Amino acid sequence: MAPKSETLTSDPATDSIDPILHILRLVPYAFLRPPRLRLKLPSLTLPSPMTTYSLTLLTYFMVVSGIVYDVIVEPPGIGSTQDRATGAVRPVVFLPGRVNGQYIIEGLSSGFMFVLGGTGIVLMDLALDRNRARSVKVSFASAGVSFVVIAYVMSMLFIRIKIPAYLR
Amino acid sequence: MVGKVEAVNGGVKPTTTTPASSETPADLAPPAFSFRALKLKTKQQELLIRVTILCLVYVLAFIARLFSVLRYESMIHEFDPYFNYRTTLYLTQKGFYEFWNWFDSESWYPLGRIIGGTLYPGLMVTAALIYWTLRFLRFAVHIREVCVLTAPFFASNTTLVAYFFGKELWDSGAGLVAAALIAICPGYISRSVAGSYDNEAVAIFALLLTFYLFVKAVNMGSLAWALASAFGYFYMVSAWGGYVFIINLIPLYVLVLLITGRYSMRLYVAYNCMYVLGMLLAMQIRFVGFQHVQSGEHMAAMGVFFLMQVFYFLDWVKYLLNDSKLFQAFLRITVTCAVVVGAVALGVGTASGYISPWTGRFYSLLDPTYAKDHIPIIASVSEHQPTAWSSFMFDFHILLFLFPAGLYFCFKRLTDATIFIVMYGLTSMYFAGVMVRLILVATPAVCLISAVAVSATIKNLTQLLRAKNKAAGPGKGATSVKASSKASLDQSLPFQRNGAIALLVGAFYLLSRYATHCTWVTSEAYSSPSIVLAARGAYGNRVIFDDYREAYFWLRQNTPSDAKVMSWWDYGYQITAMGNRTVIVDNNTWNNTHIATVGRAMSSYEDEAYEIMRSLDVDYVLVVFGGVTGYSSDDINKFLWMVRIGGGVFPVIKEPDYLVNGEYRVDKGAAPKMLNCLM
């Protein structure tokens, strides 16, 4: 298909057999002149893999903290129980009794522990990259190991508090 | 080459990374037989290790699921498996044509149920084939044993598919780890324990097989693999309603590949063959019928199919035209036209009603609040509740840490295969967050991605270990290059080798804790048959309640054979399978009004309820009461759901009538309507 032309006297326009082109030349564009615009369509570039990975990590944190459970069941942020002897109200962090139930804050803190553990392993891999300074590599490695250890210990503690009969 | 020995069931073993050098104790050999003949080359040693590991994992996956068979007896668990068992029995007794055209008048009295057209036959046909094969080989097994052990058998097969999938994604080390992880992962064990004769038992095997064959087809570009994946898809459609996940994930994956500029002839061949053949094969299942062209849930696949044709056409035009600017103009016009035509076609189809909208079950996955407000029957099933963090931890343990790490490794090395597993993992984790039951679908993805993390991390650590062993290697060029470059760093990190050993020990400790956790969870939480209950008596002795089966047997022995039994829909399948009596409603829940009638009968005053029951020809009413033993999921606990479902269709039943000050009470202080109703 020949490219459409806007001026009336260019040769490709008169050579064209396209009827719509001829109609358009006559009806609006005989007396209308399109303005010269300097608009450009924004070009979309794909994000880099690591950007996508960080977004993914954020989504994973939200899902694994039980955000869908929070939205549908609407549990309180933190539970409370009344002390029988003194009548004072004490906060309860972990919803007792069921495996599939949580308060909002306990969900978020457990999700944070999981993401911390994952980040620790990623840091350990980054520490083996040969193109970094030695001090950076050492700090990455030690941070990675400590993250994994902390995350594992805390997760075990959480699950033991939540389910008293765990591994007994 | 990494020959790995995985921690199995609590044992902790260090890796064997020393290259092949088998000793030949010729001086110790007796003269008649020389050990020199047993000397294996490195490749053969590696093959032997891999085959041994796979065999061990296969056996492990089978025996980890046998707890309830050893503790109680070989019986079918839960509710749905009883229906599957009854249909399999009918299939083996009467043959395939009777089964395919079966109209059952024993359930949903007086409506009856077209069983041939409303079930997924894959599971029953599989079990019947295994039964006939064993009978042909002269093993006199009973069909019940085959049904009970189908799920562990297919779980073992899943571990093999996971090995091949891991090999395709990353390398054979990751495949071995994936097989080991999936063999004992509690998320999978929960629905595939021996006795759990349900669709998911074969469906997860079919799901993973279809995905593996499709990824292999995309990697190879071969028509044969694409054909195999179409047949894998057919098996999945015949097995479970969750095939909708496949038919939406694969088009989404193709779309992502197109967007990231990875269009290739291999993708074209693989997707077209799989979609067209898979769709045609899927229409052979009566329950699915023409949904692939009529239902909104399947339209994504069709849209991507047409988009692929547009891409191919544009590629061809680009090849013909040598002018770049001309081609750009043509590209813009064509893409705009294609998108407009597609949107118009979709709009016309939806508006005219030809394309049905998303059904409630699947729509509630996209908008989780939908079921709570509109469809109480879906919201009432305990498996459909959203997931809390502790369910994730229970079912995945260590894998929750390894999953984000594995995603990182996959993003570092982006190929067609890793893009697929990342998408599978992310979408399935989201759905697992929406519904507890779907943790099962996420399990293979989580295991595979975690296997990538484990394999990559351990490979890094062992490379640190091997950096100094320059002399011992059998001359691999890459290793010696790395060794020389690491040698310069070795002086700066003097404890590198010890650190690597410590981290390896830590990694194996974590994996052994995973194995312990999985065994404990399987033993305590997922091996209960639900039809036989166990509790601790007053003196600490174990008391076993077989009340359900005794009640059904009583019905079988002591009632006339044409008696009709009314109960809540939970028990329908078990009553027809074990009690052999006609029921009014059962677990299929295909007719909400019929269930609401039963709910209304249970919650009305006794005289009104009697009228309803006479109109349904009911002779017996079965209710479950747990007050004497403290059993908490009895009909009193489910009663409010009966009220809600009944009130959804018959507004005369109002929930506040049964509550006292907004609280549900069943003692003396209960609401008067509650005290006088049939329940």
PDB file of C-alpha atoms in Angstrom, chain B residues 270-459:
ATOM      1  CA  ALA B 270       4.435 -26.348  20.627  1.00  0.00           C
ATOM      2  CA  TYR B 271       1.519 -24.114  21.535  1.00  0.00           C
ATOM      3  CA  ASN B 272      -0.521 -24.621  18.371  1.00  0.00           C
ATOM      4  CA  CYS B 273      -0.263 -28.380  18.458  1.00  0.00           C
ATOM      5  CA  MET B 274      -1.029 -28.566  22.138  1.00  0.00           C
ATOM      6  CA  TYR B 275      -3.958 -26.161  22.034  1.00  0.00           C
ATOM      7  CA  VAL B 276      -5.775 -27.568  19.026  1.00  0.00           C
ATOM      8  CA  LEU B 277      -5.289 -31.229  19.797  1.00  0.00           C
ATOM      9  CA  GLY B 278      -5.782 -30.708  23.511  1.00  0.00           C
ATOM     10  CA  MET B 279      -9.033 -28.880  22.923  1.00  0.00           C
ATOM     11  CA  LEU B 280     -10.369 -31.548  20.602  1.00  0.00           C
ATOM     12  CA  LEU B 281      -9.407 -34.327  22.996  1.00  0.00           C
ATOM     13  CA  ALA B 282     -10.901 -32.474  25.954  1.00  0.00           C
ATOM     14  CA  MET B 283     -14.264 -32.294  24.251  1.00  0.00           C
ATOM     15  CA  GLN B 284     -14.496 -36.086  24.445  1.00  0.00           C
ATOM     16  CA  ILE B 285     -15.265 -35.840  28.149  1.00  0.00           C
ATOM     17  CA  ARG B 286     -19.018 -35.356  28.454  1.00  0.00           C
ATOM     18  CA  PHE B 287     -18.732 -33.298  31.609  1.00  0.00           C
ATOM     19  CA  VAL B 288     -16.541 -30.765  29.854  1.00  0.00           C
ATOM     20  CA  GLY B 289     -18.409 -30.812  26.554  1.00  0.00           C
ATOM     21  CA  PHE B 290     -18.057 -27.695  24.465  1.00  0.00           C
ATOM     22  CA  GLN B 291     -16.789 -25.500  27.277  1.00  0.00           C
ATOM     23  CA  HIS B 292     -13.514 -24.903  25.470  1.00  0.00           C
ATOM     24  CA  VAL B 293     -15.301 -22.735  22.929  1.00  0.00           C
ATOM     25  CA  GLN B 294     -18.199 -21.548  25.011  1.00  0.00           C
ATOM     26  CA  SER B 295     -17.004 -20.726  28.483  1.00  0.00           C
ATOM     27  CA  GLY B 296     -15.348 -17.476  29.531  1.00  0.00           C
ATOM     28  CA  GLU B 297     -12.728 -19.348  31.503  1.00  0.00           C
ATOM     29  CA  HIS B 298     -11.263 -20.878  28.340  1.00  0.00           C
ATOM     30  CA  MET B 299     -11.265 -17.760  26.181  1.00  0.00           C
ATOM     31  CA  ALA B 300      -7.753 -16.708  27.120  1.00  0.00           C
ATOM     32  CA  ALA B 301      -6.350 -19.770  25.372  1.00  0.00           C
ATOM     33  CA  MET B 302      -8.288 -19.006  22.212  1.00  0.00           C
ATOM     34  CA  GLY B 303      -7.221 -15.354  22.269  1.00  0.00           C
ATOM     35  CA  VAL B 304      -3.556 -16.273  22.572  1.00  0.00           C
ATOM     36  CA  PHE B 305      -3.988 -18.846  19.799  1.00  0.00           C
ATOM     37  CA  PHE B 306      -5.150 -16.126  17.417  1.00  0.00           C
ATOM     38  CA  LEU B 307      -2.408 -13.796  18.632  1.00  0.00           C
ATOM     39  CA  MET B 308       0.186 -16.452  17.756  1.00  0.00           C
ATOM     40  CA  GLN B 309      -1.207 -16.638  14.224  1.00  0.00           C
ATOM     41  CA  VAL B 310      -0.905 -12.849  13.978  1.00  0.00           C
ATOM     42  CA  PHE B 311       2.729 -13.047  15.129  1.00  0.00           C
ATOM     43  CA  TYR B 312       3.512 -15.733  12.580  1.00  0.00           C
ATOM     44  CA  PHE B 313       1.851 -13.705   9.843  1.00  0.00           C
ATOM     45  CA  LEU B 314       3.826 -10.594  10.778  1.00  0.00           C
ATOM     46  CA  ASP B 315       7.049 -12.608  10.796  1.00  0.00           C
ATOM     47  CA  TRP B 316       6.295 -13.898   7.313  1.00  0.00           C
ATOM     48  CA  VAL B 317       5.472 -10.427   5.999  1.00  0.00           C
ATOM     49  CA  LYS B 318       8.682  -9.090   7.535  1.00  0.00           C
ATOM     50  CA  TYR B 319      10.574 -11.783   5.695  1.00  0.00           C
ATOM     51  CA  LEU B 320       8.905 -10.883   2.388  1.00  0.00           C
ATOM     52  CA  LEU B 321       9.240  -7.129   2.734  1.00  0.00           C
ATOM     53  CA  ASN B 322      12.758  -5.808   2.847  1.00  0.00           C
ATOM     54  CA  ASP B 323      11.708  -2.308   3.780  1.00  0.00           C
ATOM     55  CA  SER B 324      11.854  -1.573   7.465  1.00  0.00           C
ATOM     56  CA  LYS B 325       9.678   1.565   7.573  1.00  0.00           C
ATOM     57  CA  LEU B 326       6.981  -0.024   5.460  1.00  0.00           C
ATOM     58  CA  PHE B 327       6.963  -2.968   7.782  1.00  0.00           C
ATOM     59  CA  GLN B 328       6.610  -0.761  10.870  1.00  0.00           C
ATOM     60  CA  ALA B 329       3.519   0.898   9.433  1.00  0.00           C
ATOM     61  CA  PHE B 330       2.087  -2.461   8.459  1.00  0.00           C
ATOM     62  CA  LEU B 331       2.858  -3.801  11.933  1.00  0.00           C
ATOM     63  CA  ARG B 332       1.011  -1.030  13.692  1.00  0.00           C
ATOM     64  CA  ILE B 333      -2.051  -1.345  11.490  1.00  0.00           C
ATOM     65  CA  THR B 334      -2.219  -5.108  11.782  1.00  0.00           C
ATOM     66  CA  VAL B 335      -1.791  -5.258  15.520  1.00  0.00           C
ATOM     67  CA  THR B 336      -4.442  -2.586  16.046  1.00  0.00           C
ATOM     68  CA  CYS B 337      -6.851  -4.388  13.712  1.00  0.00           C
ATOM     69  CA  ALA B 338      -6.231  -7.748  15.372  1.00  0.00           C
ATOM     70  CA  VAL B 339      -6.812  -6.392  18.859  1.00  0.00           C
ATOM     71  CA  VAL B 340      -9.963  -4.546  17.786  1.00  0.00           C
ATOM     72  CA  VAL B 341     -11.384  -7.577  16.006  1.00  0.00           C
ATOM     73  CA  GLY B 342     -10.641  -9.775  19.014  1.00  0.00           C
ATOM     74  CA  ALA B 343     -12.267  -7.361  21.439  1.00  0.00           C
ATOM     75  CA  VAL B 344     -15.347  -7.015  19.249  1.00  0.00           C
ATOM     76  CA  ALA B 345     -15.685 -10.777  18.886  1.00  0.00           C
ATOM     77  CA  LEU B 346     -15.373 -11.250  22.642  1.00  0.00           C
ATOM     78  CA  GLY B 347     -17.915  -8.533  23.279  1.00  0.00           C
ATOM     79  CA  VAL B 348     -20.418  -9.956  20.825  1.00  0.00           C
ATOM     80  CA  GLY B 349     -19.949 -13.440  22.224  1.00  0.00           C
ATOM     81  CA  THR B 350     -20.428 -12.372  25.820  1.00  0.00           C
ATOM     82  CA  ALA B 351     -23.371 -10.090  25.091  1.00  0.00           C
ATOM     83  CA  SER B 352     -25.229 -12.676  23.067  1.00  0.00           C
ATOM     84  CA  GLY B 353     -24.757 -15.216  25.825  1.00  0.00           C
ATOM     85  CA  TYR B 354     -22.840 -17.705  23.717  1.00  0.00           C
ATOM     86  CA  ILE B 355     -19.772 -17.285  25.863  1.00  0.00           C
ATOM     87  CA  SER B 356     -20.798 -17.944  29.444  1.00  0.00           C
ATOM     88  CA  PRO B 357     -19.210 -15.821  32.161  1.00  0.00           C
ATOM     89  CA  TRP B 358     -16.813 -17.218  34.731  1.00  0.00           C
ATOM     90  CA  THR B 359     -18.530 -19.669  37.088  1.00  0.00           C
ATOM     91  CA  GLY B 360     -18.727 -18.768  40.763  1.00  0.00           C
ATOM     92  CA  ARG B 361     -16.177 -21.350  41.847  1.00  0.00           C
ATOM     93  CA  PHE B 362     -13.409 -19.896  39.695  1.00  0.00           C
ATOM     94  CA  TYR B 363     -14.533 -16.286  39.901  1.00  0.00           C
ATOM     95  CA  SER B 364     -14.138 -16.396  43.673  1.00  0.00           C
ATOM     96  CA  LEU B 365     -10.442 -17.124  43.107  1.00  0.00           C
ATOM     97  CA  LEU B 366     -10.004 -13.813  41.338  1.00  0.00           C
ATOM     98  CA  ASP B 367     -12.231 -11.867  43.710  1.00  0.00           C
ATOM     99  CA  PRO B 368     -12.110 -13.676  47.056  1.00  0.00           C
ATOM    100  CA  THR B 369     -14.840 -11.586  48.653  1.00  0.00           C
ATOM    101  CA  TYR B 370     -17.402 -12.731  46.066  1.00  0.00           C
ATOM    102  CA  ALA B 371     -18.215 -16.115  47.626  1.00  0.00           C
ATOM    103  CA  LYS B 372     -18.761 -14.723  51.105  1.00  0.00           C
ATOM    104  CA  ASP B 373     -21.513 -12.375  49.937  1.00  0.00           C
ATOM    105  CA  HIS B 374     -23.164 -14.355  47.152  1.00  0.00           C
ATOM    106  CA  ILE B 375     -22.666 -18.092  47.341  1.00  0.00           C
ATOM    107  CA  PRO B 376     -22.874 -19.428  50.905  1.00  0.00           C
ATOM    108  CA  ILE B 377     -22.483 -23.015  49.802  1.00  0.00           C
ATOM    109  CA  ILE B 378     -19.005 -22.341  48.477  1.00  0.00           C
ATOM    110  CA  ALA B 379     -18.111 -20.211  51.477  1.00  0.00           C
ATOM    111  CA  SER B 380     -19.166 -22.942  53.904  1.00  0.00           C
ATOM    112  CA  VAL B 381     -16.681 -25.589  52.852  1.00  0.00           C
ATOM    113  CA  SER B 382     -13.808 -25.519  55.285  1.00  0.00           C
ATOM    114  CA  GLU B 383     -11.264 -26.215  52.575  1.00  0.00           C
ATOM    115  CA  HIS B 384     -12.254 -23.083  50.735  1.00  0.00           C
ATOM    116  CA  GLN B 385     -11.213 -20.701  53.507  1.00  0.00           C
ATOM    117  CA  PRO B 386      -8.322 -18.368  52.821  1.00  0.00           C
ATOM    118  CA  THR B 387      -4.925 -19.419  54.096  1.00  0.00           C
ATOM    119  CA  ALA B 388      -3.182 -18.215  57.239  1.00  0.00           C
ATOM    120  CA  TRP B 389       0.597 -18.199  57.650  1.00  0.00           C
ATOM    121  CA  SER B 390       0.579 -21.259  59.862  1.00  0.00           C
ATOM    122  CA  SER B 391      -1.037 -23.391  57.172  1.00  0.00           C
ATOM    123  CA  PHE B 392       1.758 -22.359  54.830  1.00  0.00           C
ATOM    124  CA  MET B 393       4.373 -23.191  57.446  1.00  0.00           C
ATOM    125  CA  PHE B 394       2.747 -26.505  58.231  1.00  0.00           C
ATOM    126  CA  ASP B 395       2.645 -27.565  54.614  1.00  0.00           C
ATOM    127  CA  PHE B 396       5.952 -26.192  53.392  1.00  0.00           C
ATOM    128  CA  HIS B 397       8.402 -25.628  56.288  1.00  0.00           C
ATOM    129  CA  ILE B 398      11.867 -24.915  54.872  1.00  0.00           C
ATOM    130  CA  LEU B 399      10.539 -24.486  51.348  1.00  0.00           C
ATOM    131  CA  LEU B 400       9.104 -21.106  52.317  1.00  0.00           C
ATOM    132  CA  PHE B 401      12.680 -19.802  52.721  1.00  0.00           C
ATOM    133  CA  LEU B 402      13.995 -21.559  49.650  1.00  0.00           C
ATOM    134  CA  PHE B 403      11.194 -20.327  47.379  1.00  0.00           C
ATOM    135  CA  PRO B 404      12.296 -16.660  47.148  1.00  0.00           C
ATOM    136  CA  ALA B 405      15.928 -17.751  46.866  1.00  0.00           C
ATOM    137  CA  GLY B 406      15.005 -20.081  44.015  1.00  0.00           C
ATOM    138  CA  LEU B 407      13.116 -17.263  42.310  1.00  0.00           C
ATOM    139  CA  TYR B 408      16.312 -15.202  42.489  1.00  0.00           C
ATOM    140  CA  PHE B 409      18.341 -17.949  40.808  1.00  0.00           C
ATOM    141  CA  CYS B 410      15.678 -18.344  38.122  1.00  0.00           C
ATOM    142  CA  PHE B 411      15.676 -14.617  37.448  1.00  0.00           C
ATOM    143  CA  LYS B 412      19.453 -14.676  37.224  1.00  0.00           C
ATOM    144  CA  ARG B 413      19.369 -17.289  34.482  1.00  0.00           C
ATOM    145  CA  LEU B 414      16.275 -16.531  32.414  1.00  0.00           C
ATOM    146  CA  THR B 415      15.391 -19.165  29.843  1.00  0.00           C
ATOM    147  CA  ASP B 416      12.072 -20.270  28.428  1.00  0.00           C
ATOM    148  CA  ALA B 417      11.887 -23.022  31.021  1.00  0.00           C
ATOM    149  CA  THR B 418      12.718 -20.868  34.056  1.00  0.00           C
ATOM    150  CA  ILE B 419      10.206 -18.234  32.990  1.00  0.00           C
ATOM    151  CA  PHE B 420       7.587 -20.964  33.015  1.00  0.00           C
ATOM    152  CA  ILE B 421       8.396 -22.237  36.456  1.00  0.00           C
ATOM    153  CA  VAL B 422       8.483 -18.687  37.867  1.00  0.00           C
ATOM    154  CA  MET B 423       5.025 -18.000  36.470  1.00  0.00           C
ATOM    155  CA  TYR B 424       3.669 -21.319  37.690  1.00  0.00           C
ATOM    156  CA  GLY B 425       5.109 -20.639  41.146  1.00  0.00           C
ATOM    157  CA  LEU B 426       3.780 -17.111  41.468  1.00  0.00           C
ATOM    158  CA  THR B 427       0.274 -17.785  40.187  1.00  0.00           C
ATOM    159  CA  SER B 428      -0.119 -20.957  42.195  1.00  0.00           C
ATOM    160  CA  MET B 429       1.142 -19.275  45.382  1.00  0.00           C
ATOM    161  CA  TYR B 430      -1.415 -16.510  44.953  1.00  0.00           C
ATOM    162  CA  PHE B 431      -4.205 -19.051  44.544  1.00  0.00           C
ATOM    163  CA  ALA B 432      -2.862 -21.013  47.504  1.00  0.00           C
ATOM    164  CA  GLY B 433      -3.203 -17.835  49.531  1.00  0.00           C
ATOM    165  CA  VAL B 434      -6.832 -17.517  48.507  1.00  0.00           C
ATOM    166  CA  MET B 435      -7.927 -21.069  49.261  1.00  0.00           C
ATOM    167  CA  VAL B 436      -6.317 -23.611  51.586  1.00  0.00           C
ATOM    168  CA  ARG B 437      -7.152 -26.494  49.298  1.00  0.00           C
ATOM    169  CA  LEU B 438      -5.050 -25.030  46.492  1.00  0.00           C
ATOM    170  CA  ILE B 439      -1.808 -25.367  48.459  1.00  0.00           C
ATOM    171  CA  LEU B 440      -1.813 -28.737  46.719  1.00  0.00           C
ATOM    172  CA  VAL B 441      -1.509 -27.136  43.277  1.00  0.00           C
ATOM    173  CA  ALA B 442       1.313 -24.862  44.468  1.00  0.00           C
ATOM    174  CA  THR B 443       3.340 -27.714  45.945  1.00  0.00           C
ATOM    175  CA  PRO B 444       5.080 -28.953  42.769  1.00  0.00           C
ATOM    176  CA  ALA B 445       6.102 -25.403  41.793  1.00  0.00           C
ATOM    177  CA  VAL B 446       7.414 -24.621  45.276  1.00  0.00           C
ATOM    178  CA  CYS B 447       9.352 -27.896  45.386  1.00  0.00           C
ATOM    179  CA  LEU B 448      10.909 -27.306  41.971  1.00  0.00           C
ATOM    180  CA  ILE B 449      11.937 -23.718  42.688  1.00  0.00           C
ATOM    181  CA  SER B 450      13.292 -24.671  46.108  1.00  0.00           C
ATOM    182  CA  ALA B 451      15.242 -27.480  44.448  1.00  0.00           C
ATOM    183  CA  VAL B 452      16.854 -24.898  42.159  1.00  0.00           C
ATOM    184  CA  ALA B 453      17.869 -22.869  45.216  1.00  0.00           C
ATOM    185  CA  VAL B 454      19.262 -25.879  47.064  1.00  0.00           C
ATOM    186  CA  SER B 455      21.138 -27.129  44.023  1.00  0.00           C
ATOM    187  CA  ALA B 456      22.639 -23.727  43.179  1.00  0.00           C
ATOM    188  CA  THR B 457      23.643 -22.978  46.783  1.00  0.00           C
ATOM    189  CA  ILE B 458      25.230 -26.369  47.382  1.00  0.00           C
ATOM    190  CA  LYS B 459      27.006 -26.139  44.058  1.00  0.00           C
TER     191      LYS B 459
END
